[in-house]
Coordinates of C-alpha atoms in Angstrom, one line a residue:
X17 CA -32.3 15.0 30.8
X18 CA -32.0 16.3 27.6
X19 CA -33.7 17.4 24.5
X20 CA -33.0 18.1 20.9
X21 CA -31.7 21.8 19.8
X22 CA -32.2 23.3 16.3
X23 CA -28.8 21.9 15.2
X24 CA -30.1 17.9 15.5
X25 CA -27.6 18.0 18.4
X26 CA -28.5 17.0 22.1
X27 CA -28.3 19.6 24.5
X28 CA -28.9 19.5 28.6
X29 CA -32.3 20.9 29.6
X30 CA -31.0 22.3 32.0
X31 CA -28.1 23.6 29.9
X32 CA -26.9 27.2 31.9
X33 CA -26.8 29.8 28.7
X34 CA -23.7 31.6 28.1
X35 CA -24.1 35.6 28.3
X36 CA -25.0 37.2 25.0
X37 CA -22.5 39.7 25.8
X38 CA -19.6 37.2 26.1
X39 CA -20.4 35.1 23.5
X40 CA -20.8 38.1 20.7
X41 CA -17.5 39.4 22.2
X42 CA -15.3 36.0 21.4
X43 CA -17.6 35.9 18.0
X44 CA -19.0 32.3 19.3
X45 CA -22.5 31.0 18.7
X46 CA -24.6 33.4 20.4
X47 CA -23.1 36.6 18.3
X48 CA -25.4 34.6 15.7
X49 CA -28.7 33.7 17.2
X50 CA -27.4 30.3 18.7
X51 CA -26.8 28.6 22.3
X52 CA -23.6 27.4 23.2
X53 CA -25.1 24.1 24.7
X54 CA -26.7 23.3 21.4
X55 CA -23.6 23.0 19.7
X56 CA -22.0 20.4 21.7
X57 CA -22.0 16.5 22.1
X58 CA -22.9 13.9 19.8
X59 CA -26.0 13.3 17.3
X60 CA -28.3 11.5 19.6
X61 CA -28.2 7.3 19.6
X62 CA -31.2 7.2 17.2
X63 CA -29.9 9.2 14.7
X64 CA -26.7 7.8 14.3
X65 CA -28.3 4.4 13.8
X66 CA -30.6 5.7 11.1
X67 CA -28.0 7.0 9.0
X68 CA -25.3 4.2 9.3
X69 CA -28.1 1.8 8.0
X70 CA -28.1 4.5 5.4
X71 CA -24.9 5.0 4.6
X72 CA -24.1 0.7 4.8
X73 CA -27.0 0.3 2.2
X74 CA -24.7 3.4 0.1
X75 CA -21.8 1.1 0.8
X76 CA -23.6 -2.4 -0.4
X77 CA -24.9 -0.8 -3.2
X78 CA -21.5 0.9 -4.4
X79 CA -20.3 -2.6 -3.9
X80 CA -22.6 -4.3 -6.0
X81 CA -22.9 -2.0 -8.6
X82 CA -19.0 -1.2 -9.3
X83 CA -18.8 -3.1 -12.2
X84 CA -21.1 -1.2 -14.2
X85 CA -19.2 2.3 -13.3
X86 CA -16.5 4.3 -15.5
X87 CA -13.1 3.4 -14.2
X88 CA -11.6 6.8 -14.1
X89 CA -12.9 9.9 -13.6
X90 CA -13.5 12.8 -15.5
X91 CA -13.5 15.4 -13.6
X92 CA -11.0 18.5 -14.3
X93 CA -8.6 19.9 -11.8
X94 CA -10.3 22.2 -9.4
X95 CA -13.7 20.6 -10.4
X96 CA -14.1 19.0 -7.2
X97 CA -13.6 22.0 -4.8
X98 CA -15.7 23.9 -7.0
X99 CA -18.3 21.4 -5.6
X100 CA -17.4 22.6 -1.9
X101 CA -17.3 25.8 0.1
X102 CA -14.0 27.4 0.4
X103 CA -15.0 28.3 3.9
X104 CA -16.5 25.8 6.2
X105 CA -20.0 27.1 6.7
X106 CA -21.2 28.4 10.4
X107 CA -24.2 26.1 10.5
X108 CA -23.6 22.4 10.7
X109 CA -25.7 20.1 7.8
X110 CA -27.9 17.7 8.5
X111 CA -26.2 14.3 7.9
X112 CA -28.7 13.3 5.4
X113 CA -27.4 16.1 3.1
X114 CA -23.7 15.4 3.6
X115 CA -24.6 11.7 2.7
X116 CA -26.6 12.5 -0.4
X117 CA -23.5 15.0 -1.3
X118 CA -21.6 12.2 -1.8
X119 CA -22.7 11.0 -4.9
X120 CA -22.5 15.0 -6.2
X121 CA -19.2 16.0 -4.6
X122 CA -17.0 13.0 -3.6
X123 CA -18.3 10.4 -6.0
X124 CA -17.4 12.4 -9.6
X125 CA -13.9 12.4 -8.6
X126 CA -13.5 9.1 -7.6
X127 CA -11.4 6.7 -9.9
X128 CA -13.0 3.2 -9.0
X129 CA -9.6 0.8 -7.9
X130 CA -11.8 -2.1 -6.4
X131 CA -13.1 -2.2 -9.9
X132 CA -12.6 -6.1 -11.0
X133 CA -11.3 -4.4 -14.7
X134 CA -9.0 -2.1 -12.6
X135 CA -5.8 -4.0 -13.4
X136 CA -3.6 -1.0 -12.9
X137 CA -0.7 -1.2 -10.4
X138 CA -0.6 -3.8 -8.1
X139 CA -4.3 -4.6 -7.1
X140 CA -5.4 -3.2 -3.6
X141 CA -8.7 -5.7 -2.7
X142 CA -11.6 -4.3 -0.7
X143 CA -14.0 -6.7 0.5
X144 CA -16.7 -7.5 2.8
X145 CA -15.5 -8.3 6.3
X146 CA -12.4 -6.1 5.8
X147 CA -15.3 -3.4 5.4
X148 CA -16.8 -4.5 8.5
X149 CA -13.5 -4.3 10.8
X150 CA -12.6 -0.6 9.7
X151 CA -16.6 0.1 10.3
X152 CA -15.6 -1.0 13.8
X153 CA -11.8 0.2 14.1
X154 CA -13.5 3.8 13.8
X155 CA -16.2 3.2 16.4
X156 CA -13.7 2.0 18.6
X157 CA -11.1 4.9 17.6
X158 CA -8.5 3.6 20.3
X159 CA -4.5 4.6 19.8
X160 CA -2.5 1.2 19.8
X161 CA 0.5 3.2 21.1
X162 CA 1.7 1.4 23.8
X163 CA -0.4 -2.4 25.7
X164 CA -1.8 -0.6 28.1
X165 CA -3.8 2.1 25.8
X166 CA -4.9 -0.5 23.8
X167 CA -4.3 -3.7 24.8
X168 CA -6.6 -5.9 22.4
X169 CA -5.4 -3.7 19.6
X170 CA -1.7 -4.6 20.4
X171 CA -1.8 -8.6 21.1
X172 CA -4.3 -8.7 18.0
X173 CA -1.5 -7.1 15.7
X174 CA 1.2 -9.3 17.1
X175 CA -1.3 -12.2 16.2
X176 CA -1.7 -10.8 12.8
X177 CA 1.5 -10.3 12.2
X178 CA 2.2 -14.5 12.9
X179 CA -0.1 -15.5 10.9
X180 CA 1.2 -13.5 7.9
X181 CA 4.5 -15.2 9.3
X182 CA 3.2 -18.4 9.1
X183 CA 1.6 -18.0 6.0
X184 CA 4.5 -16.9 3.5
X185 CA 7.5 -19.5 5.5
X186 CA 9.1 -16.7 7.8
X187 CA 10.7 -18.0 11.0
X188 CA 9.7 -17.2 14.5
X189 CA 13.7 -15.1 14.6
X190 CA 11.7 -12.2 13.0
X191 CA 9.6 -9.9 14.8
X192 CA 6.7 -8.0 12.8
X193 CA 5.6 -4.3 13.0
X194 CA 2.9 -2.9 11.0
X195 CA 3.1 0.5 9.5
X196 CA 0.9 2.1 6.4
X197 CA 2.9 1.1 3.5
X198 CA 6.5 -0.5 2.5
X199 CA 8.1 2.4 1.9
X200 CA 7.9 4.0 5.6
X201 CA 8.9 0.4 6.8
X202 CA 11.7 0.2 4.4
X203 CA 12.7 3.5 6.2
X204 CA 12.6 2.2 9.5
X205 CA 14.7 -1.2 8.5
X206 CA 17.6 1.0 7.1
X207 CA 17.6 3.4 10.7
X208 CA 18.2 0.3 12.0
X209 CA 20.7 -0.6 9.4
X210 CA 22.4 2.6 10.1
X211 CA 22.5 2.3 13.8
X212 CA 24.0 -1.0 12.8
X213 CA 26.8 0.8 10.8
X214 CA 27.3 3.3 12.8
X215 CA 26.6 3.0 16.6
X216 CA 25.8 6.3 18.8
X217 CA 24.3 7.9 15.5
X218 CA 20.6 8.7 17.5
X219 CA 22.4 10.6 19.6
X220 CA 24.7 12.7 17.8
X221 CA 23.0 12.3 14.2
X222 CA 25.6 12.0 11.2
X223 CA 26.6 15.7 10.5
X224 CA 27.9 15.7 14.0
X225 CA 30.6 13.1 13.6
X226 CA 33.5 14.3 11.7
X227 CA 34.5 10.3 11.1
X228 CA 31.1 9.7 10.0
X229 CA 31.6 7.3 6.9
X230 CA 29.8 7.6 3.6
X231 CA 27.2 5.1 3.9
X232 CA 26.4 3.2 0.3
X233 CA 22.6 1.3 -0.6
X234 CA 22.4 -0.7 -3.1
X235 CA 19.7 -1.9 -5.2
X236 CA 18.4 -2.9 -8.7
X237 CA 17.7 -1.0 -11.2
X238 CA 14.0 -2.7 -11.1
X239 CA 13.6 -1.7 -7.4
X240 CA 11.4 0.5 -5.8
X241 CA 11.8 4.7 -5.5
X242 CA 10.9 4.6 -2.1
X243 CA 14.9 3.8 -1.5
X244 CA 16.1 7.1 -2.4
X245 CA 13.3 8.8 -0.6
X246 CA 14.4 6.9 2.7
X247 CA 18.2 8.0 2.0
X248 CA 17.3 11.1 1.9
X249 CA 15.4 11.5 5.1
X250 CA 18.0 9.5 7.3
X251 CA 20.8 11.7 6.2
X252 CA 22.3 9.4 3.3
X253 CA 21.7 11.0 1.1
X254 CA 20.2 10.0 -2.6
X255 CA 23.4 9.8 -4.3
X256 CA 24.9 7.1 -2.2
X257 CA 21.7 4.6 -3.2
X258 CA 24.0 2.3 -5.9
X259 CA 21.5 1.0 -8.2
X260 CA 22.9 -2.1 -9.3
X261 CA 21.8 -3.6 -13.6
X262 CA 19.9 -6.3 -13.8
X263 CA 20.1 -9.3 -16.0
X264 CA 17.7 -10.1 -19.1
X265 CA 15.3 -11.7 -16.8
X266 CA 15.2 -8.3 -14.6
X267 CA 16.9 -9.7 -11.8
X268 CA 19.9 -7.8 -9.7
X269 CA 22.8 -8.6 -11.4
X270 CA 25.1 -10.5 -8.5
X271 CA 28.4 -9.7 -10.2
X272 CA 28.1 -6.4 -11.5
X273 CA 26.9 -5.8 -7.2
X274 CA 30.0 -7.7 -6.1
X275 CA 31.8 -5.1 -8.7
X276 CA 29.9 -2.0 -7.5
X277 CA 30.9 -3.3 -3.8
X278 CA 33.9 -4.0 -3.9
X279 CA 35.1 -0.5 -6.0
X280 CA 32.8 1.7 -2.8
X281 CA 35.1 -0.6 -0.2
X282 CA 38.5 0.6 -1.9
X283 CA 37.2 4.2 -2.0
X284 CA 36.6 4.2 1.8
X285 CA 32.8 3.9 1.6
X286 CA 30.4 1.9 3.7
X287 CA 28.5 -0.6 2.3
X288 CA 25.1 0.1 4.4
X289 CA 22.5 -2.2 2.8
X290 CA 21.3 -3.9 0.2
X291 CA 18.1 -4.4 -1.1
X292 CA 16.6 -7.7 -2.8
X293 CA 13.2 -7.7 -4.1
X294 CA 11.0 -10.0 -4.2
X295 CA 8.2 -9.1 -6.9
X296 CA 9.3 -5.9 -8.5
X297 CA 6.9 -3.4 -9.4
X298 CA 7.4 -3.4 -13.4
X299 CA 7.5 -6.8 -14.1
X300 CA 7.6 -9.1 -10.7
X301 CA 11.4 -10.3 -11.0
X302 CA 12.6 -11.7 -8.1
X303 CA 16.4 -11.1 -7.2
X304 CA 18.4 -14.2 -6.5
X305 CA 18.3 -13.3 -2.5
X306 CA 20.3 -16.2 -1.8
X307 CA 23.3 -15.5 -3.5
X308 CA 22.8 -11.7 -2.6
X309 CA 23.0 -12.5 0.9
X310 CA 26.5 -14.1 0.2
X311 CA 27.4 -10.6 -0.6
X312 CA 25.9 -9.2 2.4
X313 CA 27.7 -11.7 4.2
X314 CA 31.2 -10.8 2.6
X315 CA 31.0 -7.2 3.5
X316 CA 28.7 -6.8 6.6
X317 CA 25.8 -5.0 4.8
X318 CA 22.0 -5.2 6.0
X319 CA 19.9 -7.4 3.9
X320 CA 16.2 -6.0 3.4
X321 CA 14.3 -8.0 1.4
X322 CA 11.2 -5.9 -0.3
X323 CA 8.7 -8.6 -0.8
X324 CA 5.6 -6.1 -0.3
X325 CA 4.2 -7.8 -3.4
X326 CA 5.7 -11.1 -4.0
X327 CA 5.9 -12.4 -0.6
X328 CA 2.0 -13.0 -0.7
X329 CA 3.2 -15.8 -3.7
X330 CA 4.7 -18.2 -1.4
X331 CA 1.2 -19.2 0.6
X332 CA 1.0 -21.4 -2.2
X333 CA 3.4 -24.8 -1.6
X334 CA 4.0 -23.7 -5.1
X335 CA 5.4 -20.1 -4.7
X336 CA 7.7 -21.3 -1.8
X337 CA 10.5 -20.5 -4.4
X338 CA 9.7 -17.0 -4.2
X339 CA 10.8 -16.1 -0.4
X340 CA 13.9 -18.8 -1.1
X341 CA 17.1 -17.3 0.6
X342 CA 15.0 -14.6 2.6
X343 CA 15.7 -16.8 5.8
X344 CA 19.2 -14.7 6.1
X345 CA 17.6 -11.4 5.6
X346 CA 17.8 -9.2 8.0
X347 CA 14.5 -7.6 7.3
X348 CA 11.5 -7.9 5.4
X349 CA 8.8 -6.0 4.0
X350 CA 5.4 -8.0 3.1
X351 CA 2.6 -5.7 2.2
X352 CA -0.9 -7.2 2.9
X353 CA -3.2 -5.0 1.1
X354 CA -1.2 -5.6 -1.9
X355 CA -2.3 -9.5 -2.4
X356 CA -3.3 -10.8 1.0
X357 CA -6.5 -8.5 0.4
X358 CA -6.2 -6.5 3.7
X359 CA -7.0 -2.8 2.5
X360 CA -4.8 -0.1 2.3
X361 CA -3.0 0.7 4.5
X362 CA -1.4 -2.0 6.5
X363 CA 2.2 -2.8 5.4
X364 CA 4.2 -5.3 8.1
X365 CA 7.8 -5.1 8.4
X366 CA 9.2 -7.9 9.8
X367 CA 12.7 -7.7 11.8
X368 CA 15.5 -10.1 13.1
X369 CA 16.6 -7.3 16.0
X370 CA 13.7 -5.8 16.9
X371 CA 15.5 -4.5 20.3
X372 CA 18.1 -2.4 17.4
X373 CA 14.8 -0.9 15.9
X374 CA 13.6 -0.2 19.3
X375 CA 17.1 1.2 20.6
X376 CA 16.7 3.4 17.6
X377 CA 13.3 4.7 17.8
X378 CA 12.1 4.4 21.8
X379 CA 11.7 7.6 23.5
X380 CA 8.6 7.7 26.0
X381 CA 7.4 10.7 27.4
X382 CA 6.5 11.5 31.0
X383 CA 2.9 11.5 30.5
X384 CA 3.5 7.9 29.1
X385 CA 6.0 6.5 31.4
X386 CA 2.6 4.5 33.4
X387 CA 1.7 3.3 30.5
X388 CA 4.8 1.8 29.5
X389 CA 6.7 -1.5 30.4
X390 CA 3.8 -3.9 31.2
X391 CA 5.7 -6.5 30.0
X392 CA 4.0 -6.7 26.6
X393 CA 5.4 -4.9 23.7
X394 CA 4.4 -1.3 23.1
X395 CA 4.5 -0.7 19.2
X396 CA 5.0 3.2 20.2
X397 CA 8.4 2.1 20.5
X398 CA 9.5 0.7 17.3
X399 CA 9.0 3.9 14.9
X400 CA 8.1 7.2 14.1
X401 CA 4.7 7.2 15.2
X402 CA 3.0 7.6 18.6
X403 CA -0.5 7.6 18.3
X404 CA -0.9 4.1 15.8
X405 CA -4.4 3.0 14.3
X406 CA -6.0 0.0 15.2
X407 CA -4.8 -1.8 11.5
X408 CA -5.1 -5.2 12.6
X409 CA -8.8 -5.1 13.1
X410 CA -9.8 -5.4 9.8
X411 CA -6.8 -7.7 8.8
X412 CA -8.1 -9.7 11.4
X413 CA -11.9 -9.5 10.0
X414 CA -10.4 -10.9 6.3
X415 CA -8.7 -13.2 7.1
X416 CA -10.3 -15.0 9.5
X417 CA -13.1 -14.9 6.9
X418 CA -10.9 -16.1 4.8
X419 CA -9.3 -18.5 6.1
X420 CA -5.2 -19.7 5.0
X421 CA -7.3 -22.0 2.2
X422 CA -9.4 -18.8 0.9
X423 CA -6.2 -16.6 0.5
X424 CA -4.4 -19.4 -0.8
X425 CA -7.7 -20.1 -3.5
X426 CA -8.1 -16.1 -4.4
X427 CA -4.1 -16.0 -4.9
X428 CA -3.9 -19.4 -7.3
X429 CA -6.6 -18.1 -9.5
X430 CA -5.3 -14.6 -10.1
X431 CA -2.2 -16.6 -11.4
X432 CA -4.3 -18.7 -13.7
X433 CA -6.2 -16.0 -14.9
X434 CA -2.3 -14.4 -15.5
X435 CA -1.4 -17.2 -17.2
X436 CA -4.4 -17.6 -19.5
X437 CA -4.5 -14.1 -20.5
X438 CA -0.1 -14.7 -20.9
X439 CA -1.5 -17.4 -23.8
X440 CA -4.0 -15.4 -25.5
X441 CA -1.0 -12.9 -26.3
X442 CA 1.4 -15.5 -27.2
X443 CA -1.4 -16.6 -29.6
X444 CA -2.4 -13.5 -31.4
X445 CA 0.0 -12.7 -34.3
X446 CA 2.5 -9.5 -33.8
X447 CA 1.8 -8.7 -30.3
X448 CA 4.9 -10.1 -27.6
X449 CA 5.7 -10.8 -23.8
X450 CA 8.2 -8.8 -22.9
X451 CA 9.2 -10.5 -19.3
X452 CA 8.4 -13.4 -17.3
X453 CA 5.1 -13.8 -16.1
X454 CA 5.9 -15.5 -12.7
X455 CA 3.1 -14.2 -10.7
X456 CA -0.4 -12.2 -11.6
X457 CA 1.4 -9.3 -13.4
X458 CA 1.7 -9.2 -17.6
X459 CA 3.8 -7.0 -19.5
X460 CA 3.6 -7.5 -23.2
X461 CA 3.8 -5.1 -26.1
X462 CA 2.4 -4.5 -29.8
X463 CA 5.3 -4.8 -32.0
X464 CA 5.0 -6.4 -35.9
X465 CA 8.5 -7.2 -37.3
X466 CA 10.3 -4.2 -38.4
X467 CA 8.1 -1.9 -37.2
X468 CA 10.2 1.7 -35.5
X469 CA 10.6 1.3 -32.3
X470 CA 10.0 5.0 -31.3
X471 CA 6.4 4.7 -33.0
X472 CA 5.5 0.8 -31.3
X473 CA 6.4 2.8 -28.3
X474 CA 3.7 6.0 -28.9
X475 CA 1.1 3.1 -30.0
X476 CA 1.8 1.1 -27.1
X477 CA 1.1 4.3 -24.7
X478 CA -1.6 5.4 -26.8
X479 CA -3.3 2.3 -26.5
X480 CA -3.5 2.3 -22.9
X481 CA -4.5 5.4 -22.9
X482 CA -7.2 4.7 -24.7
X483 CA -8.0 1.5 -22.8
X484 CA -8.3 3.8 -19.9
X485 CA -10.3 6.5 -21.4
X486 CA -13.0 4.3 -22.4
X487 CA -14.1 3.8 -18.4
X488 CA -14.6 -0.2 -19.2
X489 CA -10.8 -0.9 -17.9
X490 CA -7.8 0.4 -16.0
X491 CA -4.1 -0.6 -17.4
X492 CA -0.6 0.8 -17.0
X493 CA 2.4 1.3 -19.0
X494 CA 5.9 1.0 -18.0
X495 CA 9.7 0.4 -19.4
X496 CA 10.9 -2.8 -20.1
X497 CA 13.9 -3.5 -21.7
X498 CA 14.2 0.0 -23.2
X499 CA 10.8 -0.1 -24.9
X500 CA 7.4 0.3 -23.8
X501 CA 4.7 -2.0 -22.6
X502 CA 1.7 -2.2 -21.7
X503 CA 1.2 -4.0 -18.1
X504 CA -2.1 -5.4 -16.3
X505 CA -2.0 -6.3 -12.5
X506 CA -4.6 -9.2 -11.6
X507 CA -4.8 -8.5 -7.4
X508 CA -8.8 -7.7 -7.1
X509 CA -10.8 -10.9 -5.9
X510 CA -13.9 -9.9 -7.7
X511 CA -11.8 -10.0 -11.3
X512 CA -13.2 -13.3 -13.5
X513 CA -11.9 -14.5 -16.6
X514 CA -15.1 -12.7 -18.3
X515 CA -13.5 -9.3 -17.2
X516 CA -9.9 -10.1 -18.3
X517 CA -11.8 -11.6 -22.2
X518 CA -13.5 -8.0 -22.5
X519 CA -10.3 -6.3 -21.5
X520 CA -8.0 -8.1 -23.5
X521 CA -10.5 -7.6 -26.9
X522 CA -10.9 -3.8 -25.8
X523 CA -7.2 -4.1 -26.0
X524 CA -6.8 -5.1 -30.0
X525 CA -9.9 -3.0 -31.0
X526 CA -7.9 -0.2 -30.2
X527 CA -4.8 -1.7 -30.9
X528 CA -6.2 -1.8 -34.4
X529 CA -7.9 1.8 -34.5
X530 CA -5.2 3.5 -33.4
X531 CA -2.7 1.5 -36.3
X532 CA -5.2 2.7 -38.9
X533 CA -4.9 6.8 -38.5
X534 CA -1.1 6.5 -36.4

């Protein structure tokens, strides 16, 4: 039996009460009026239920009411911790309070990214039943370290994982992993790649092997930092990550990489990788993968192919072209809560030799040994991480909601919308596109004939800084070309053609105040 202590916490009746001497000794709850018993377990069944109907009404209405909040924040560095204790207080607080606190403590500093006139970034779509799965995911708070821990958590990710397959043209030769984001996969494709290159290196590591080669990476100009961040953890170091120009339509330049190539080959190095992309983060290019997996061909590199954004293009019949040439990769990175509106985090690299990543990373300890080699795969093995959340559930919740024609839909109109809003600038005098507009991602500029370059360049940043400052939108900057531009990501499944209208005229009326006093 049980009843209710002061705290709001269950507690046996028949709960045996620690000595008062003891307890004040260790400084534990008794030294301050309390019982040990009442501070254990869980809030009882009832209370729980009361406040998640609570908090999923917070939820729906923070849903249905994000269009009509500021964007950003305006909060001041240090003004959210003033909100908190610096030291956790003795007492616990009744979940009512911490629930209400969120509106005075959490929800100031919060900028608003499932806003549908956040267009900042790559978009990174919340929604309904993807809400639902991670409501469910943390009830069921299971490790999918290895089958037997978890099996429905494993099998459903290696479903997952083939219907993204499916979905974007990849071929049943590649095996899929999910991790958080592109850049820890990206790290755990080039270990492989390494192992590759240089066999034995798990072992002995590279500083041990005085004829260790100088391994080289190469990459665009346009691709992603995460590269030199991986080089630098796996003992490559940052200064051997080649980045390669790109041509006028910011794609990898293929001769200038044969060039790059074949100068590291005569100076002893070891071409390690290269890395296509397909969607880069400035402006969408897509590398010619096809002809860059010649070069990988020529000179026995890895070919990783970063499509965390764009590889979400080819569920349309009409974005096949986007993943054309990634059959020879011999890795790929697609990034669902990017534009397959899966939340963050889920990020699924997908392998040709899984058994290299796995030769790389698999180490099981003793107290796992039982668990291990069921005959189904354990993802424990295939990176960094032991303990692995249950990511799939709420992939599996969206788009099964979905469905392949819903994704396909949501995907088709963010392009249209791109597309329109590519027009309106091509129509409206002195204002330019400054790169292909190829998926749901604009970069354009303010720049009249003649104007300095150095001041279209403050004005452009200025006016997205104003954009931004106003609350009613989010957009970035970012270098194109030399000069800047302003950039809007369409990714949220809630954006409508109203909310791109009222951000592209918020856009000229400051465009036009800030000319006037500039």
């Amino acid at each position: 039996m049980y009843e209710m202590a002061d705290s709001g916490f269950m507690r046996p009746l028949s709960a045996t009460r620690v000595p008062i001497s003891f307890m004040a000794e260790k400084g534990g709850p008794e030294a301050r009026g309390g019982t040990s018993a009442g501070l254990l377990g869980d809030i009882p069944p009832d209370a729980l239920r009361a406040q998640m109907h609570r908090l999923v009404d917070w939820i729906a209405d923070y849903r249905e009411s994000i269009d009509q909040r500021p964007i950003v924040s305006t909060v001041q560095p240090g003004d959210v911790t003033a909100r908190m204790s610096a030291l956790l207080p003795p007492a616990g607080a009744p979940l009512e309070q911490i629930i209400a606190d969120l509106d005075t403590v959490v929800m100031p500093g919060i900028v608003h990214w499932g806003h549908p006139a956040f267009l900042g970034y790559f978009g990174s779509s919340s929604n309904g039943p993807a809400l639902l799965g991670e409501m469910v995911a943390a009830a069921l708070n299971v490790s999918a370290m290895t089958w037997r821990t978890s099996p429905s958590a494993t099998e459903m990710e290696t479903v997952v994982l083939t219907w993204i397959q499916n979905l974007v043209g990849l071929s049943t030769e590649f095996t899929g992993i999910v991790y958080d984001t592109a850049s820890v996969g990206l790290m755990h494709a080039l270990a492989a790649a390494r192992e590759a290159a240089v066999p034995g290196v798990r072992q002995t590591g590279l500083a041990a092997r005085p004829d260790s080669p100088i391994l080289r990476i190469y990459a665009s100009d346009q691709a992603h930092s995460s590269i030199e961040k991986a080089a630098i953890v796996l003992g490559i170091g940052e200064s051997n990550v080649v980045r390669v120009r790109s041509d006028r339509n910011f794609r990898m330049d293929v001769t200038a990489l044969r060039v790059v190539v074949a100068d590291d080959v005569a100076n002893g190095y070891i071409p390690l990788a290269v890395i296509a992309t397909v969607g880069t983060t400035s402006t969408t290019s897509v590398d010619p993968v096809a002809e860059i997996a010649d070069v990988c061909a020529e000179c026995n590199a890895w070919l990783h192919v970063d499509a965390a954004y764009g590889g979400a293009l080819a569920v349309l019949p009409e974005g096949r072209w986007a993943m054309h040439g990634v059959e020879r990769a011999d890795s790929v990175i697609i990034n669902p809560h990017k534009w397959l509106f899966v939340p963050l985090d889920f990020s699924a690299l997908f392998i040709r030799r899984a058994d290299l990543l796995r030769n790389v990373f698999a180490v099981t300890p003793e107290y796992l040994k039982g668990d291990a080699g069921a005959g189904a795969i354990d993802y424990m093995d295939y990176g960094i991480q032991l303990g692995r959340r249950f990511r799939a559930l709420k992939a599996w919740f969206a788009m099964r909601a979905f469905g392949a024609d819903g994704l396909a839909a949501r995907i088709r109109e963010h392009c249209r919308l791109a597309v329109l809003f590519a027009d309106w600038i091509a129509a409206t005098k002195n204002f330019e596109i400054v790169a292909p507009v190829n998926m749901a991602v604009i970069c354009f500029r303010y720049a009249p004939a003649d104007a300095d370059t150095d001041w279209l360049d403050r004005l452009n940043t200025k006016v997205v800084e104003a954009v931004n400052s106003s609350g009613a939108a989010y957009l970035t900057h970012t270098t194109v070309g030399g000069v800047v531009a302003m950039r809007i990501g369409i990714g949220n499944i809630m954006t409508t053609e109203t909310h791109i209208e009222e951000v592209w005229q918020r856009i000229l009326d400051e465009t036009l105040r800030l000319q006037a006093i500039e």
